[in-house]
């Protein structure tokens, strides 16, 4: 599980890769908590290279979204693989997140 | 095929490798491999976190076989009696993010991915039996 970060005008893009499961979610949780604490409330998370996600990884998304929304920001997702999208669908979290097919489409959300 | 692991998060890597090997040998589709991976992560991590008192090293047994179009999976542990099937979470249906709780998803996923799932307590073991379509 790796995270690459880039800074856009007023938001950050986090590009995740690898597995988001019981063995790796803590790294993601610590990372995103730190980002949100640093006065960032607008995030675009690209999941194109996430090969696997379980409920441990999903929980981090929901708690991060709650933190961002509490600060009047948002977390937007893009590029979910079919398998990862299915897990979001099963969880019911799809209705909580703005999800785009590509990063370019997601960037338009921030215009 | 049988895999026995200790009740530690560090052992989940062995389960992932086991799943990859099965997927290769049984020529499972990417989707079924993903689902099997998900079922293992949810059930085994649940046992690791909740079945035993901390610091107590115990075994978790996984038995899996492929018969025609089905995978039969049995996961057992000697932890405290725990039937995950009766711990349903009504909150899964919650549409308001402020009221949606963060936990309770694992067994909800597993139930959706299997054809059948049964629990029994036998010889002081929790035994979970699952049937999955290939």
mmCIF file with all atom_site columns, C-alpha atoms in Angstrom, chain B:
data_model
loop_
_atom_site.group_PDB
_atom_site.id
_atom_site.type_symbol
_atom_site.label_atom_id
_atom_site.label_alt_id
_atom_site.label_comp_id
_atom_site.label_asym_id
_atom_site.label_entity_id
_atom_site.label_seq_id
_atom_site.pdbx_PDB_ins_code
_atom_site.Cartn_x
_atom_site.Cartn_y
_atom_site.Cartn_z
_atom_site.occupancy
_atom_site.B_iso_or_equiv
_atom_site.pdbx_formal_charge
_atom_site.auth_seq_id
_atom_site.auth_comp_id
_atom_site.auth_asym_id
_atom_site.auth_atom_id
_atom_site.pdbx_PDB_model_num
ATOM 1   C CA . UNK B 1 1   ? -6.246  -27.939 0.918   1.00 0.00 ? 1   UNK B CA 1
ATOM 2   C CA . UNK B 1 2   ? -5.570  -26.880 4.467   1.00 0.00 ? 2   UNK B CA 1
ATOM 3   C CA . UNK B 1 3   ? -3.900  -23.820 5.963   1.00 0.00 ? 3   UNK B CA 1
ATOM 4   C CA . UNK B 1 4   ? -3.300  -23.322 9.659   1.00 0.00 ? 4   UNK B CA 1
ATOM 5   C CA . UNK B 1 5   ? -2.252  -19.910 10.944  1.00 0.00 ? 5   UNK B CA 1
ATOM 6   C CA . UNK B 1 6   ? -1.769  -18.220 14.292  1.00 0.00 ? 6   UNK B CA 1
ATOM 7   C CA . UNK B 1 7   ? -4.218  -15.589 15.507  1.00 0.00 ? 7   UNK B CA 1
ATOM 8   C CA . UNK B 1 8   ? -2.066  -12.634 14.481  1.00 0.00 ? 8   UNK B CA 1
ATOM 9   C CA . UNK B 1 9   ? -2.551  -9.926  11.846  1.00 0.00 ? 9   UNK B CA 1
ATOM 10  C CA . UNK B 1 10  ? 0.977   -10.717 10.623  1.00 0.00 ? 10  UNK B CA 1
ATOM 11  C CA . UNK B 1 11  ? -0.333  -14.105 9.500   1.00 0.00 ? 11  UNK B CA 1
ATOM 12  C CA . UNK B 1 12  ? -2.811  -12.606 7.012   1.00 0.00 ? 12  UNK B CA 1
ATOM 13  C CA . UNK B 1 13  ? -0.030  -12.493 4.417   1.00 0.00 ? 13  UNK B CA 1
ATOM 14  C CA . UNK B 1 14  ? -0.004  -16.306 4.464   1.00 0.00 ? 14  UNK B CA 1
ATOM 15  C CA . UNK B 1 15  ? -3.737  -16.321 3.774   1.00 0.00 ? 15  UNK B CA 1
ATOM 16  C CA . UNK B 1 16  ? -3.230  -13.960 0.824   1.00 0.00 ? 16  UNK B CA 1
ATOM 17  C CA . UNK B 1 17  ? -0.505  -16.205 -0.601  1.00 0.00 ? 17  UNK B CA 1
ATOM 18  C CA . UNK B 1 18  ? -2.746  -19.240 -0.066  1.00 0.00 ? 18  UNK B CA 1
ATOM 19  C CA . UNK B 1 19  ? -5.567  -17.507 -1.970  1.00 0.00 ? 19  UNK B CA 1
ATOM 20  C CA . UNK B 1 20  ? -3.225  -16.627 -4.837  1.00 0.00 ? 20  UNK B CA 1
ATOM 21  C CA . UNK B 1 21  ? -2.074  -20.246 -5.051  1.00 0.00 ? 21  UNK B CA 1
ATOM 22  C CA . UNK B 1 22  ? -5.656  -21.575 -5.084  1.00 0.00 ? 22  UNK B CA 1
ATOM 23  C CA . UNK B 1 23  ? -6.661  -19.043 -7.717  1.00 0.00 ? 23  UNK B CA 1
ATOM 24  C CA . UNK B 1 24  ? -3.806  -20.212 -9.914  1.00 0.00 ? 24  UNK B CA 1
ATOM 25  C CA . UNK B 1 25  ? -4.360  -23.946 -9.409  1.00 0.00 ? 25  UNK B CA 1
ATOM 26  C CA . UNK B 1 26  ? -8.118  -23.797 -9.771  1.00 0.00 ? 26  UNK B CA 1
ATOM 27  C CA . UNK B 1 27  ? -7.982  -21.163 -12.515 1.00 0.00 ? 27  UNK B CA 1
ATOM 28  C CA . UNK B 1 28  ? -10.397 -18.909 -10.681 1.00 0.00 ? 28  UNK B CA 1
ATOM 29  C CA . UNK B 1 29  ? -11.581 -15.730 -12.377 1.00 0.00 ? 29  UNK B CA 1
ATOM 30  C CA . UNK B 1 30  ? -10.224 -12.427 -11.125 1.00 0.00 ? 30  UNK B CA 1
ATOM 31  C CA . UNK B 1 31  ? -13.648 -11.699 -9.614  1.00 0.00 ? 31  UNK B CA 1
ATOM 32  C CA . UNK B 1 32  ? -13.848 -14.958 -7.634  1.00 0.00 ? 32  UNK B CA 1
ATOM 33  C CA . UNK B 1 33  ? -10.263 -14.571 -6.428  1.00 0.00 ? 33  UNK B CA 1
ATOM 34  C CA . UNK B 1 34  ? -11.088 -11.041 -5.242  1.00 0.00 ? 34  UNK B CA 1
ATOM 35  C CA . UNK B 1 35  ? -14.215 -12.269 -3.443  1.00 0.00 ? 35  UNK B CA 1
ATOM 36  C CA . UNK B 1 36  ? -12.339 -15.133 -1.789  1.00 0.00 ? 36  UNK B CA 1
ATOM 37  C CA . UNK B 1 37  ? -9.650  -12.690 -0.670  1.00 0.00 ? 37  UNK B CA 1
ATOM 38  C CA . UNK B 1 38  ? -12.390 -10.466 0.776   1.00 0.00 ? 38  UNK B CA 1
ATOM 39  C CA . UNK B 1 39  ? -14.136 -13.334 2.583   1.00 0.00 ? 39  UNK B CA 1
ATOM 40  C CA . UNK B 1 40  ? -10.819 -14.379 4.170   1.00 0.00 ? 40  UNK B CA 1
ATOM 41  C CA . UNK B 1 41  ? -9.841  -10.859 5.201   1.00 0.00 ? 41  UNK B CA 1
ATOM 42  C CA . UNK B 1 42  ? -13.229 -10.257 6.857   1.00 0.00 ? 42  UNK B CA 1
ATOM 43  C CA . UNK B 1 43  ? -13.650 -13.594 8.645   1.00 0.00 ? 43  UNK B CA 1
ATOM 44  C CA . UNK B 1 44  ? -10.057 -14.263 9.661   1.00 0.00 ? 44  UNK B CA 1
ATOM 45  C CA . UNK B 1 45  ? -9.465  -10.716 10.924  1.00 0.00 ? 45  UNK B CA 1
ATOM 46  C CA . UNK B 1 46  ? -12.697 -10.975 12.922  1.00 0.00 ? 46  UNK B CA 1
ATOM 47  C CA . UNK B 1 47  ? -11.395 -14.129 14.603  1.00 0.00 ? 47  UNK B CA 1
ATOM 48  C CA . UNK B 1 48  ? -7.976  -12.570 15.229  1.00 0.00 ? 48  UNK B CA 1
ATOM 49  C CA . UNK B 1 49  ? -9.465  -9.469  16.848  1.00 0.00 ? 49  UNK B CA 1
ATOM 50  C CA . UNK B 1 50  ? -12.405 -10.907 18.766  1.00 0.00 ? 50  UNK B CA 1
ATOM 51  C CA . UNK B 1 51  ? -12.163 -14.654 19.384  1.00 0.00 ? 51  UNK B CA 1
ATOM 52  C CA . UNK B 1 52  ? -9.284  -14.751 21.807  1.00 0.00 ? 52  UNK B CA 1
ATOM 53  C CA . UNK B 1 53  ? -7.976  -12.789 24.720  1.00 0.00 ? 53  UNK B CA 1
ATOM 54  C CA . UNK B 1 54  ? -4.935  -10.838 23.652  1.00 0.00 ? 54  UNK B CA 1
ATOM 55  C CA . UNK B 1 55  ? -1.462  -12.358 24.055  1.00 0.00 ? 55  UNK B CA 1
ATOM 56  C CA . UNK B 1 56  ? -2.883  -15.857 23.767  1.00 0.00 ? 56  UNK B CA 1
ATOM 57  C CA . UNK B 1 57  ? -1.437  -17.683 20.765  1.00 0.00 ? 57  UNK B CA 1
ATOM 58  C CA . UNK B 1 58  ? -4.013  -19.907 19.112  1.00 0.00 ? 58  UNK B CA 1
ATOM 59  C CA . UNK B 1 59  ? -4.603  -21.559 15.775  1.00 0.00 ? 59  UNK B CA 1
ATOM 60  C CA . UNK B 1 60  ? -7.090  -20.773 13.058  1.00 0.00 ? 60  UNK B CA 1
ATOM 61  C CA . UNK B 1 61  ? -7.779  -23.588 10.595  1.00 0.00 ? 61  UNK B CA 1
ATOM 62  C CA . UNK B 1 62  ? -8.835  -23.071 7.014   1.00 0.00 ? 62  UNK B CA 1
ATOM 63  C CA . UNK B 1 63  ? -9.985  -25.990 4.885   1.00 0.00 ? 63  UNK B CA 1
ATOM 64  C CA . UNK B 1 64  ? -10.999 -25.408 1.315   1.00 0.00 ? 64  UNK B CA 1
ATOM 65  C CA . UNK B 1 65  ? -11.968 -27.648 -1.561  1.00 0.00 ? 65  UNK B CA 1
ATOM 66  C CA . UNK B 1 66  ? -13.208 -27.205 -5.067  1.00 0.00 ? 66  UNK B CA 1
ATOM 67  C CA . UNK B 1 67  ? -16.016 -29.489 -6.219  1.00 0.00 ? 67  UNK B CA 1
ATOM 68  C CA . UNK B 1 68  ? -17.429 -28.918 -9.668  1.00 0.00 ? 68  UNK B CA 1
ATOM 69  C CA . UNK B 1 69  ? -18.726 -25.335 -9.756  1.00 0.00 ? 69  UNK B CA 1
ATOM 70  C CA . UNK B 1 70  ? -18.432 -24.666 -6.049  1.00 0.00 ? 70  UNK B CA 1
ATOM 71  C CA . UNK B 1 71  ? -15.846 -23.845 -3.444  1.00 0.00 ? 71  UNK B CA 1
ATOM 72  C CA . UNK B 1 72  ? -16.485 -25.270 0.018   1.00 0.00 ? 72  UNK B CA 1
ATOM 73  C CA . UNK B 1 73  ? -14.731 -23.435 2.795   1.00 0.00 ? 73  UNK B CA 1
ATOM 74  C CA . UNK B 1 74  ? -14.560 -24.274 6.494   1.00 0.00 ? 74  UNK B CA 1
ATOM 75  C CA . UNK B 1 75  ? -12.916 -21.914 8.961   1.00 0.00 ? 75  UNK B CA 1
ATOM 76  C CA . UNK B 1 76  ? -12.564 -22.978 12.582  1.00 0.00 ? 76  UNK B CA 1
ATOM 77  C CA . UNK B 1 77  ? -11.061 -21.607 15.766  1.00 0.00 ? 77  UNK B CA 1
ATOM 78  C CA . UNK B 1 78  ? -11.007 -22.521 19.440  1.00 0.00 ? 78  UNK B CA 1
ATOM 79  C CA . UNK B 1 79  ? -11.998 -19.053 20.596  1.00 0.00 ? 79  UNK B CA 1
ATOM 80  C CA . UNK B 1 80  ? -14.957 -17.906 22.637  1.00 0.00 ? 80  UNK B CA 1
ATOM 81  C CA . UNK B 1 81  ? -18.319 -19.059 21.276  1.00 0.00 ? 81  UNK B CA 1
ATOM 82  C CA . UNK B 1 82  ? -19.250 -16.536 18.605  1.00 0.00 ? 82  UNK B CA 1
ATOM 83  C CA . UNK B 1 83  ? -21.837 -16.849 15.877  1.00 0.00 ? 83  UNK B CA 1
ATOM 84  C CA . UNK B 1 84  ? -21.182 -13.986 13.454  1.00 0.00 ? 84  UNK B CA 1
ATOM 85  C CA . UNK B 1 85  ? -24.461 -14.664 11.653  1.00 0.00 ? 85  UNK B CA 1
ATOM 86  C CA . UNK B 1 86  ? -26.630 -13.454 14.506  1.00 0.00 ? 86  UNK B CA 1
ATOM 87  C CA . UNK B 1 87  ? -24.697 -10.195 14.842  1.00 0.00 ? 87  UNK B CA 1
ATOM 88  C CA . UNK B 1 88  ? -26.478 -8.324  12.083  1.00 0.00 ? 88  UNK B CA 1
ATOM 89  C CA . UNK B 1 89  ? -26.054 -4.611  11.766  1.00 0.00 ? 89  UNK B CA 1
ATOM 90  C CA . UNK B 1 90  ? -29.218 -2.693  10.939  1.00 0.00 ? 90  UNK B CA 1
ATOM 91  C CA . UNK B 1 91  ? -27.093 0.395   10.451  1.00 0.00 ? 91  UNK B CA 1
ATOM 92  C CA . UNK B 1 92  ? -25.933 -0.929  7.050   1.00 0.00 ? 92  UNK B CA 1
ATOM 93  C CA . UNK B 1 93  ? -29.127 0.497   5.515   1.00 0.00 ? 93  UNK B CA 1
ATOM 94  C CA . UNK B 1 94  ? -28.580 3.958   7.001   1.00 0.00 ? 94  UNK B CA 1
ATOM 95  C CA . UNK B 1 95  ? -28.647 6.591   4.275   1.00 0.00 ? 95  UNK B CA 1
ATOM 96  C CA . UNK B 1 96  ? -27.675 9.556   6.430   1.00 0.00 ? 96  UNK B CA 1
ATOM 97  C CA . UNK B 1 97  ? -23.902 9.783   6.711   1.00 0.00 ? 97  UNK B CA 1
ATOM 98  C CA . UNK B 1 98  ? -24.087 11.397  10.161  1.00 0.00 ? 98  UNK B CA 1
ATOM 99  C CA . UNK B 1 99  ? -25.906 8.354   11.521  1.00 0.00 ? 99  UNK B CA 1
ATOM 100 C CA . UNK B 1 100 ? -23.928 5.739   9.616   1.00 0.00 ? 100 UNK B CA 1
ATOM 101 C CA . UNK B 1 101 ? -21.564 3.894   11.908  1.00 0.00 ? 101 UNK B CA 1
ATOM 102 C CA . UNK B 1 102 ? -18.123 2.956   10.719  1.00 0.00 ? 102 UNK B CA 1
ATOM 103 C CA . UNK B 1 103 ? -18.123 -0.729  11.720  1.00 0.00 ? 103 UNK B CA 1
ATOM 104 C CA . UNK B 1 104 ? -20.174 -3.859  11.079  1.00 0.00 ? 104 UNK B CA 1
ATOM 105 C CA . UNK B 1 105 ? -19.491 -4.250  7.385   1.00 0.00 ? 105 UNK B CA 1
ATOM 106 C CA . UNK B 1 106 ? -17.384 -7.412  7.214   1.00 0.00 ? 106 UNK B CA 1
ATOM 107 C CA . UNK B 1 107 ? -20.019 -10.078 7.786   1.00 0.00 ? 107 UNK B CA 1
ATOM 108 C CA . UNK B 1 108 ? -22.465 -8.080  5.656   1.00 0.00 ? 108 UNK B CA 1
ATOM 109 C CA . UNK B 1 109 ? -20.040 -8.445  2.714   1.00 0.00 ? 109 UNK B CA 1
ATOM 110 C CA . UNK B 1 110 ? -19.485 -12.145 3.341   1.00 0.00 ? 110 UNK B CA 1
ATOM 111 C CA . UNK B 1 111 ? -23.230 -12.875 3.395   1.00 0.00 ? 111 UNK B CA 1
ATOM 112 C CA . UNK B 1 112 ? -23.612 -11.166 0.029   1.00 0.00 ? 112 UNK B CA 1
ATOM 113 C CA . UNK B 1 113 ? -20.741 -13.094 -1.582  1.00 0.00 ? 113 UNK B CA 1
ATOM 114 C CA . UNK B 1 114 ? -21.656 -16.665 -0.655  1.00 0.00 ? 114 UNK B CA 1
ATOM 115 C CA . UNK B 1 115 ? -24.388 -19.093 -1.674  1.00 0.00 ? 115 UNK B CA 1
ATOM 116 C CA . UNK B 1 116 ? -24.716 -20.318 1.881   1.00 0.00 ? 116 UNK B CA 1
ATOM 117 C CA . UNK B 1 117 ? -23.089 -19.834 5.251   1.00 0.00 ? 117 UNK B CA 1
ATOM 118 C CA . UNK B 1 118 ? -23.622 -21.877 8.398   1.00 0.00 ? 118 UNK B CA 1
ATOM 119 C CA . UNK B 1 119 ? -22.237 -21.693 11.892  1.00 0.00 ? 119 UNK B CA 1
ATOM 120 C CA . UNK B 1 120 ? -21.926 -24.440 14.474  1.00 0.00 ? 120 UNK B CA 1
ATOM 121 C CA . UNK B 1 121 ? -20.211 -24.791 17.816  1.00 0.00 ? 121 UNK B CA 1
ATOM 122 C CA . UNK B 1 122 ? -18.602 -28.208 17.937  1.00 0.00 ? 122 UNK B CA 1
ATOM 123 C CA . UNK B 1 123 ? -15.906 -29.746 20.163  1.00 0.00 ? 123 UNK B CA 1
ATOM 124 C CA . UNK B 1 124 ? -15.334 -26.307 21.727  1.00 0.00 ? 124 UNK B CA 1
ATOM 125 C CA . UNK B 1 125 ? -14.667 -24.812 18.333  1.00 0.00 ? 125 UNK B CA 1
ATOM 126 C CA . UNK B 1 126 ? -16.394 -22.152 16.266  1.00 0.00 ? 126 UNK B CA 1
ATOM 127 C CA . UNK B 1 127 ? -16.937 -23.686 12.837  1.00 0.00 ? 127 UNK B CA 1
ATOM 128 C CA . UNK B 1 128 ? -18.047 -21.556 9.917   1.00 0.00 ? 128 UNK B CA 1
ATOM 129 C CA . UNK B 1 129 ? -18.950 -23.347 6.678   1.00 0.00 ? 129 UNK B CA 1
ATOM 130 C CA . UNK B 1 130 ? -19.347 -21.452 3.433   1.00 0.00 ? 130 UNK B CA 1
ATOM 131 C CA . UNK B 1 131 ? -20.340 -22.416 -0.089  1.00 0.00 ? 131 UNK B CA 1
ATOM 132 C CA . UNK B 1 132 ? -19.247 -20.143 -2.911  1.00 0.00 ? 132 UNK B CA 1
ATOM 133 C CA . UNK B 1 133 ? -20.115 -20.373 -6.619  1.00 0.00 ? 133 UNK B CA 1
ATOM 134 C CA . UNK B 1 134 ? -17.164 -20.295 -8.987  1.00 0.00 ? 134 UNK B CA 1
#
